[in-house]
Coordinates of C-alpha atoms in Angstrom, one line a residue:
Chain O
M139 CA -76.7 -5.6 58.0
P140 CA -77.1 -3.2 54.8
G141 CA -77.6 -0.3 55.9
R142 CA -73.9 -0.8 58.7
K143 CA -71.7 -1.8 55.7
K144 CA -72.5 1.9 54.0
S145 CA -72.1 3.6 56.9
L146 CA -69.0 1.9 57.5
I147 CA -67.7 2.7 53.9
I148 CA -68.3 6.1 54.2
P149 CA -65.8 7.2 56.9
S150 CA -63.3 4.7 55.8
L151 CA -63.3 6.1 52.1
I152 CA -62.8 9.7 53.9
V153 CA -59.9 8.7 55.7
A154 CA -58.7 7.8 52.5
A155 CA -58.7 10.8 50.9
L156 CA -57.2 12.2 54.1
I157 CA -54.7 9.7 53.6
L158 CA -53.8 11.0 49.9
L159 CA -54.0 15.3 50.6
A160 CA -52.0 14.8 53.2
A161 CA -49.1 12.8 50.9
A162 CA -49.8 15.3 48.4
F163 CA -49.3 17.3 50.4
I164 CA -45.9 16.4 52.9
P165 CA -42.8 15.1 50.0
Y166 CA -41.8 12.5 52.7
I167 CA -44.3 10.8 52.2
R168 CA -45.0 11.1 48.9
A169 CA -41.3 9.5 48.2
S170 CA -41.8 6.4 49.7
F171 CA -45.4 6.3 48.3
I172 CA -43.5 6.4 45.0
D173 CA -40.9 3.5 46.2
S174 CA -42.5 1.1 47.3
L175 CA -44.4 0.8 43.5
H176 CA -41.2 0.8 42.2
L177 CA -40.8 -3.0 41.8
P178 CA -44.4 -3.1 40.5
L179 CA -43.5 -0.4 37.8
E180 CA -40.2 -1.4 37.1
L181 CA -42.0 -5.1 36.5
L182 CA -45.3 -4.0 33.9
F183 CA -42.4 -1.7 31.9
A184 CA -40.5 -4.7 31.1
I185 CA -43.5 -7.1 30.4
N186 CA -44.7 -4.1 28.4
R187 CA -41.4 -3.7 26.7
E188 CA -40.8 -7.7 26.0
I189 CA -44.6 -8.0 24.5
Q190 CA -44.3 -4.3 22.3
G191 CA -40.9 -6.2 21.3
I192 CA -42.5 -9.6 20.6
V193 CA -45.3 -7.1 19.1
L194 CA -43.2 -5.2 16.8
Y195 CA -40.3 -7.3 16.3
H196 CA -40.4 -7.5 12.0
Y197 CA -41.4 -3.5 12.5
N198 CA -38.1 -3.5 14.7
L199 CA -35.5 -5.2 11.9
V200 CA -36.3 -3.5 9.1
Q201 CA -36.0 -0.1 11.5
N202 CA -32.2 -1.6 12.5
Q203 CA -31.3 -2.4 8.7
R204 CA -31.8 0.7 7.5
L205 CA -30.1 2.7 11.1
E206 CA -27.2 0.1 10.0
R207 CA -27.4 1.2 7.0
E208 CA -27.4 4.3 7.6
I209 CA -24.0 4.2 10.2
S210 CA -22.2 2.6 7.5
L211 CA -22.8 5.2 4.6
V212 CA -22.2 7.7 7.8
K213 CA -19.3 5.9 8.5
R214 CA -17.8 5.9 5.3
Q215 CA -18.8 9.5 4.2
L216 CA -16.7 10.9 7.4
Y217 CA -13.3 8.5 6.2
E218 CA -13.7 9.9 2.9
S219 CA -14.1 13.1 4.4
T220 CA -10.9 13.1 6.9
E221 CA -9.0 11.5 3.6
V222 CA -10.0 14.9 1.6
Y223 CA -9.2 17.1 4.6
L224 CA -6.0 15.4 5.1
E225 CA -5.2 15.5 1.3
N226 CA -6.7 19.1 1.7
A227 CA -3.7 20.3 4.1
R228 CA -1.0 18.4 2.1
L229 CA -2.4 20.2 -1.1
R230 CA -2.6 24.1 1.0
E231 CA 0.3 23.2 2.0
L232 CA 2.0 22.5 -1.6
L233 CA 0.8 25.6 -2.8
D234 CA 2.4 27.6 -0.5
F235 CA 5.3 26.1 -1.4
K236 CA 4.5 27.3 -5.1
E237 CA 3.7 30.8 -4.8
K238 CA 6.6 31.6 -2.5
S239 CA 9.0 29.3 -5.4
I240 CA 11.1 31.4 -7.7
Y241 CA 11.2 27.9 -9.9
P242 CA 7.1 27.3 -12.3
L243 CA 6.4 24.3 -10.9
T244 CA 3.7 21.6 -11.3
A245 CA 2.1 19.7 -8.4
A246 CA 1.5 16.2 -10.0
N247 CA 0.4 13.0 -7.8
V248 CA 2.8 9.0 -7.7
I249 CA 0.4 6.8 -9.5
G250 CA 3.1 4.2 -9.4
Y251 CA 6.2 2.5 -8.5
D252 CA 8.9 0.8 -9.9
P253 CA 8.0 -3.3 -9.1
S254 CA 11.6 -4.2 -8.3
N255 CA 13.7 -3.5 -5.0
L256 CA 17.1 -3.0 -7.0
S257 CA 15.9 0.6 -8.3
S258 CA 13.8 3.1 -6.5
I259 CA 11.8 5.0 -9.3
I260 CA 8.7 6.0 -9.1
I261 CA 5.3 7.2 -11.7
I262 CA 3.8 10.2 -11.3
N263 CA 0.4 11.9 -13.9
K264 CA 1.8 14.2 -15.8
G265 CA 3.6 13.8 -18.8
K266 CA 4.5 15.9 -21.7
E267 CA 1.1 17.9 -22.3
Q268 CA 1.8 19.4 -18.7
G269 CA 5.4 20.9 -19.7
I270 CA 7.8 18.2 -17.8
K271 CA 10.8 18.0 -19.6
R272 CA 13.4 14.8 -19.1
D273 CA 15.8 15.5 -16.2
C274 CA 13.4 17.9 -14.4
A275 CA 13.5 18.4 -11.3
V276 CA 11.6 16.7 -8.8
I277 CA 10.9 18.4 -5.4
T278 CA 8.3 18.6 -2.5
N279 CA 7.4 21.5 0.5
S280 CA 9.7 19.3 2.4
G281 CA 12.7 18.9 -0.2
L282 CA 14.9 17.3 -3.1
V283 CA 13.1 14.5 -4.6
G284 CA 14.6 13.4 -7.3
R285 CA 14.6 14.3 -11.2
V286 CA 12.6 13.1 -13.9
V287 CA 13.8 10.6 -16.5
E288 CA 11.8 9.7 -18.8
V289 CA 8.5 11.5 -20.0
G290 CA 5.6 10.0 -21.3
R291 CA 2.1 12.2 -23.2
L292 CA 0.6 11.6 -19.4
T293 CA 2.8 9.6 -17.0
S294 CA 6.6 10.2 -16.2
K295 CA 9.1 8.2 -14.1
V296 CA 11.4 9.9 -11.4
L297 CA 14.1 8.3 -10.5
V298 CA 14.3 8.5 -6.5
I299 CA 17.7 10.2 -4.8
N300 CA 18.0 7.1 -3.3
D301 CA 18.1 5.1 -6.0
I302 CA 22.5 3.6 -6.0
N303 CA 21.9 5.4 -9.3
S304 CA 21.2 9.0 -8.1
G305 CA 24.1 11.3 -7.7
V306 CA 23.6 14.7 -6.4
A307 CA 25.6 17.7 -6.3
A308 CA 25.5 19.0 -2.2
L309 CA 27.3 21.5 -0.2
I310 CA 26.3 22.2 2.8
Q311 CA 25.2 24.7 3.7
R312 CA 26.6 26.1 7.2
S313 CA 30.6 25.5 5.9
R314 CA 29.6 25.5 2.1
Q315 CA 31.4 21.7 1.5
K316 CA 30.8 20.5 -1.7
G317 CA 30.3 16.4 -2.3
L318 CA 28.2 14.1 -3.9
I319 CA 25.3 12.0 -2.6
S320 CA 24.4 9.0 -4.1
G321 CA 21.3 6.4 -2.8
T322 CA 21.1 3.1 -0.5
L323 CA 17.6 2.3 -1.8
S324 CA 17.5 2.8 1.9
R325 CA 15.5 6.1 4.2
G326 CA 19.4 7.0 3.7
L327 CA 21.5 9.1 1.6
V328 CA 24.9 9.1 1.6
M329 CA 27.4 12.0 0.8
H330 CA 30.8 11.1 -0.4
Y331 CA 34.4 13.0 -1.7
L332 CA 34.0 15.2 1.0
P333 CA 37.9 16.2 1.6
P334 CA 40.0 14.7 5.1
G335 CA 39.1 17.4 7.8
A336 CA 36.0 18.6 6.0
D337 CA 34.5 21.2 8.1
V338 CA 31.2 18.3 8.5
R339 CA 28.6 18.7 11.5
I340 CA 26.0 16.3 13.2
S341 CA 23.4 17.9 12.3
D342 CA 24.2 20.3 9.7
T343 CA 21.7 21.1 6.5
V344 CA 22.6 20.0 3.0
I345 CA 21.7 21.5 -0.4
T346 CA 22.3 21.0 -3.8
S347 CA 24.4 23.6 -4.9
G348 CA 23.7 23.3 -8.4
L349 CA 26.6 22.2 -9.6
S350 CA 25.6 19.6 -11.9
G351 CA 23.4 21.4 -13.6
L352 CA 20.2 18.8 -13.1
Y353 CA 18.5 20.1 -10.1
P354 CA 17.7 24.0 -8.7
K355 CA 20.5 25.6 -6.4
G356 CA 19.6 25.9 -2.6
I357 CA 16.9 23.2 -3.0
L358 CA 16.9 20.9 0.5
I359 CA 18.0 17.4 0.5
G360 CA 18.9 16.7 4.6
K361 CA 20.1 16.9 7.6
V362 CA 23.8 14.6 8.6
I363 CA 23.1 12.6 11.3
K364 CA 26.3 10.5 11.1
I365 CA 30.4 11.2 10.1
R366 CA 32.5 8.6 9.2
E367 CA 35.8 7.8 7.2
E368 CA 36.2 6.1 4.2
N369 CA 39.2 5.0 1.9
Y370 CA 42.4 7.6 2.2
G371 CA 41.0 9.3 5.0
E372 CA 38.2 10.6 2.2
M373 CA 35.5 11.5 4.5
F374 CA 31.6 10.2 4.2
A375 CA 28.6 12.0 6.0
V376 CA 24.6 10.3 5.8
I377 CA 22.0 11.8 5.1
E378 CA 19.0 11.5 6.7
P379 CA 16.4 13.1 3.4
S380 CA 13.8 16.1 4.5
T381 CA 11.2 13.9 3.0
D382 CA 10.0 10.3 3.2
L383 CA 11.2 9.3 0.6
T384 CA 9.5 5.7 0.9
R385 CA 6.1 6.8 1.0
L386 CA 5.4 9.1 -1.2
E387 CA 2.1 11.0 -2.4
E388 CA 2.2 14.2 -3.8
V389 CA 4.8 16.0 -5.9
L390 CA 6.2 19.3 -7.6
V391 CA 7.4 19.2 -10.4
V392 CA 9.9 21.9 -11.7
L393 CA 9.3 23.1 -14.7
P394 CA 11.9 24.6 -17.3
K395 CA 11.6 28.2 -18.0
Chain S
M215 CA -24.3 -16.8 -25.9
I216 CA -21.1 -16.3 -28.0
V217 CA -19.0 -14.6 -24.6
R218 CA -20.5 -16.7 -22.2
Y219 CA -18.6 -19.3 -25.5
Y220 CA -15.7 -18.0 -25.4
F221 CA -15.5 -17.2 -21.3
R222 CA -16.0 -20.8 -21.0
K223 CA -13.9 -22.3 -23.6
Y224 CA -11.1 -19.6 -22.1
R225 CA -12.1 -19.2 -18.8
I226 CA -8.7 -21.1 -17.5
Q227 CA -6.5 -18.1 -19.4
I228 CA -8.9 -15.0 -18.2
Y229 CA -8.2 -15.7 -14.9
G230 CA -4.1 -16.1 -15.3
F231 CA -4.6 -13.3 -17.3
L232 CA -6.9 -11.5 -14.5
I233 CA -4.5 -12.8 -12.1
L234 CA -1.0 -11.8 -13.4
L235 CA -3.3 -7.5 -13.7
F236 CA -3.7 -7.9 -10.0
A237 CA -0.1 -9.2 -9.6
T238 CA 0.9 -6.7 -11.3
S239 CA -0.8 -3.9 -10.2
L240 CA -0.6 -4.2 -6.3
Q241 CA 3.5 -5.2 -7.1
C242 CA 4.0 -0.9 -8.4
T243 CA 1.0 0.1 -6.1
L244 CA 0.3 -0.5 -2.2
L245 CA 2.9 -3.4 -1.7
N246 CA 5.1 0.0 -1.5
Y247 CA 3.4 0.4 1.9
F248 CA 4.3 -2.7 3.2
R249 CA 8.4 -2.3 2.9
I250 CA 10.0 -4.0 5.7
I251 CA 13.9 -2.0 5.9
N252 CA 12.4 -0.7 2.1
I253 CA 12.0 -4.8 0.2
K254 CA 9.0 -5.1 0.0
P255 CA 8.2 -9.2 -1.4
D256 CA 8.6 -9.8 -5.5
I257 CA 4.5 -10.9 -6.1
M258 CA 4.7 -11.2 -9.8
L259 CA 7.8 -13.5 -10.0
A260 CA 6.1 -15.4 -7.5
T261 CA 2.9 -15.4 -10.0
L262 CA 5.1 -16.0 -13.1
V263 CA 6.8 -19.4 -10.8
M264 CA 2.9 -21.0 -10.2
F265 CA 1.7 -19.9 -13.8
S266 CA 4.5 -22.4 -14.5
F267 CA 3.3 -24.7 -12.4
F268 CA -0.6 -24.4 -12.7
Y269 CA -0.2 -24.2 -16.7
S270 CA 1.1 -25.1 -20.2
L271 CA 4.6 -25.0 -21.7
R272 CA 2.9 -23.0 -24.1
C273 CA 0.3 -20.3 -21.7
S274 CA 2.7 -19.9 -19.1
L275 CA 5.5 -18.6 -21.6
I276 CA 2.8 -15.7 -23.3
F277 CA 2.4 -14.7 -18.8
S278 CA 6.2 -14.6 -17.9
L279 CA 6.4 -12.3 -21.7
L280 CA 3.4 -10.4 -20.3
I281 CA 5.6 -10.2 -16.9
G282 CA 8.6 -9.0 -18.5
I283 CA 7.2 -6.3 -20.3
F284 CA 4.9 -4.6 -17.5
R285 CA 8.5 -5.1 -15.6
D286 CA 10.1 -3.6 -18.5
V287 CA 7.5 -0.7 -19.0
L288 CA 7.7 0.5 -15.2
G289 CA 10.8 -0.5 -13.9
F290 CA 13.8 1.5 -15.0
L291 CA 16.1 -0.6 -16.9
P292 CA 16.5 -0.8 -20.5
F293 CA 13.0 -2.0 -21.9
G294 CA 13.6 -6.2 -23.2
F295 CA 15.6 -6.8 -20.3
N296 CA 12.8 -8.8 -17.9
T297 CA 11.2 -9.7 -21.0
I298 CA 14.1 -11.9 -21.5
I299 CA 14.2 -13.5 -18.5
C300 CA 11.2 -13.9 -17.1
V301 CA 10.4 -16.6 -20.3
L302 CA 14.0 -17.8 -19.0
W303 CA 12.5 -18.4 -15.0
V304 CA 9.6 -20.3 -16.3
I305 CA 11.6 -22.4 -18.5
L306 CA 14.3 -23.3 -15.3
A307 CA 10.5 -23.7 -12.9
R308 CA 9.3 -26.0 -15.4
E309 CA 12.5 -27.7 -16.4
I310 CA 12.7 -28.1 -12.1
F311 CA 8.9 -29.1 -11.3
Q312 CA 9.5 -31.9 -14.7
R313 CA 12.0 -33.6 -12.3
L314 CA 11.2 -33.1 -8.4
S315 CA 7.9 -33.3 -7.2
I316 CA 6.3 -31.1 -8.1
E317 CA 3.5 -31.7 -4.5
D318 CA 5.9 -31.0 -2.5
K319 CA 5.9 -26.8 -0.7
L320 CA 9.2 -27.1 -0.1
I321 CA 10.7 -28.0 -3.8
R322 CA 8.4 -25.1 -4.5
C323 CA 9.7 -22.5 -1.9
I324 CA 13.1 -23.6 -3.0
T325 CA 12.2 -23.0 -7.0
L326 CA 11.4 -19.8 -6.1
F327 CA 13.8 -19.1 -3.9
I328 CA 16.7 -20.3 -6.6
I329 CA 14.6 -17.9 -9.0
I330 CA 14.7 -14.9 -6.8
V331 CA 17.9 -14.9 -6.2
L332 CA 18.8 -16.1 -9.9
N333 CA 17.2 -12.9 -11.0
N334 CA 18.8 -10.3 -8.9
L335 CA 21.8 -11.4 -10.1
T336 CA 21.4 -11.6 -13.6
L337 CA 19.8 -7.9 -12.6
N338 CA 23.1 -6.5 -11.0
C339 CA 25.5 -8.8 -13.7
F340 CA 23.8 -6.7 -15.9
M341 CA 23.5 -3.4 -14.3
F342 CA 27.8 -4.0 -13.8
I343 CA 27.8 -4.7 -17.8
I344 CA 25.8 -1.0 -18.0
N345 CA 28.5 0.0 -15.3
K346 CA 25.8 0.2 -12.7
P347 CA 26.8 -2.2 -10.6
I348 CA 25.2 -2.5 -7.0
P349 CA 27.0 -2.8 -3.7
T350 CA 27.2 -6.5 -2.4
G351 CA 25.8 -5.8 1.3
I352 CA 22.6 -3.9 -0.5
L353 CA 22.9 -6.7 -3.3
L354 CA 22.7 -9.5 -0.3
K355 CA 19.8 -7.6 1.4
V356 CA 17.6 -7.4 -0.9
I357 CA 17.6 -11.6 -2.2
F358 CA 17.3 -12.5 1.6
L359 CA 14.5 -10.1 2.6
E360 CA 12.8 -10.4 -1.2
S361 CA 13.3 -13.8 -0.5
L362 CA 11.8 -13.8 2.5
F363 CA 9.4 -11.8 2.5
T364 CA 8.2 -13.4 -1.3
L365 CA 7.7 -17.6 0.4
P366 CA 4.7 -16.8 2.1
L367 CA 2.8 -14.8 0.2
S368 CA 3.3 -17.3 -2.7
L369 CA 1.8 -19.8 -0.6
M370 CA -1.1 -17.9 0.0
I371 CA -1.0 -17.3 -4.4
Y372 CA -0.7 -21.0 -5.0
K373 CA -3.8 -20.7 -3.0
I374 CA -5.7 -18.5 -5.0
F375 CA -4.9 -21.0 -7.6
I376 CA -6.0 -23.2 -6.1
F377 CA -9.1 -21.5 -5.2
L378 CA -10.0 -19.6 -9.0
L379 CA -8.9 -22.5 -11.4
N380 CA -10.1 -25.3 -9.6
P381 CA -7.5 -28.8 -11.1
V382 CA -10.6 -31.1 -10.5
K383 CA -12.8 -29.3 -12.6
S384 CA -10.6 -28.5 -14.7
P385 CA -8.6 -31.0 -17.1
S386 CA -7.1 -28.3 -19.3
I387 CA -5.0 -28.2 -16.3
N388 CA -1.6 -29.9 -17.7
R389 CA -0.1 -29.8 -14.5
L390 CA -2.5 -31.6 -11.9

């Protein structure tokens, strides 16, 4: 019997070797062989993963916490760099405007707003030390903002043109029609004292006329969006300011020559 | 030890001062980005009313003076105007609270509304006197919207006061 068994083992090993050899050379057989092992392999892998998870739980936990910290740090850096990028873009714009401008200018940041709703005042971080004086005009790269009404050593208060107490001598750029712009405490401005039949059209550009002596001539104020009739046939125009006066961050102060 | 002793002794006043500073900085910076139809809530006025509600007359008068000074410093009106009227509003609020139920939310809201309206009307009268009158339409818009925005915020400030001052543990608060 043992001799018979031995005689069966040798041929069966040879057949198995031949099958494996054939499988190595024929891709279809190899693929189906591996496919048949797919499920048990998956199962083994899952078990192995679970065991690893249990064994290395503490290590994974610490690593996870470290990675979370790193992610939050990277996220914060990303936000900061985005903010710096945007600020840089704005300042570049301002600088470009400053270089082109004929007036001596100084850039300032808006650091505060008037606490009440009945006036429109901003506080900037430049004062006497930077050469700012009362009644200096304040602008941005896109247009007129207002004028300095109070000057401290390091800060100044600016009366924005949408304040109801503000008055700007202005003219329509196309027709040279003059008027007086005052604020409404909202986004819009109103150009008063336009004579009956004044040559004013929608989308006309409005600039400072320089008549009051407070603002230099030719600074952009905005565009006409509405024309209405006032008392005694006089007209008034609603102006959309070229600068968003409710969200000012950086401004330029026109220094006295 | 000395610092701890004084902190314990003046804890309520220190919290009040910190709330005041927080309200002022919020009013002048962040609240500007939450303007609706270009009107922002008056958190300083709401805090002022809360001071008169939670603190003794002396304390609330000191805080009202400080709020008034801050408003005058940051605003455009002649210096002293806000300082005076803020003191008046504290006295008025205390008078109302002494006569009516202080626990009623509605009473608190109505008091605050009255003070906002009176504050804006007084401001308008003063502007009229100094020859800078505010158009009626703008004034009405400001009064209505400012009250509307301030009232929900005042409830939040009330909760902050309750949380910080914890009236059960603080017998020095005379109002509760």
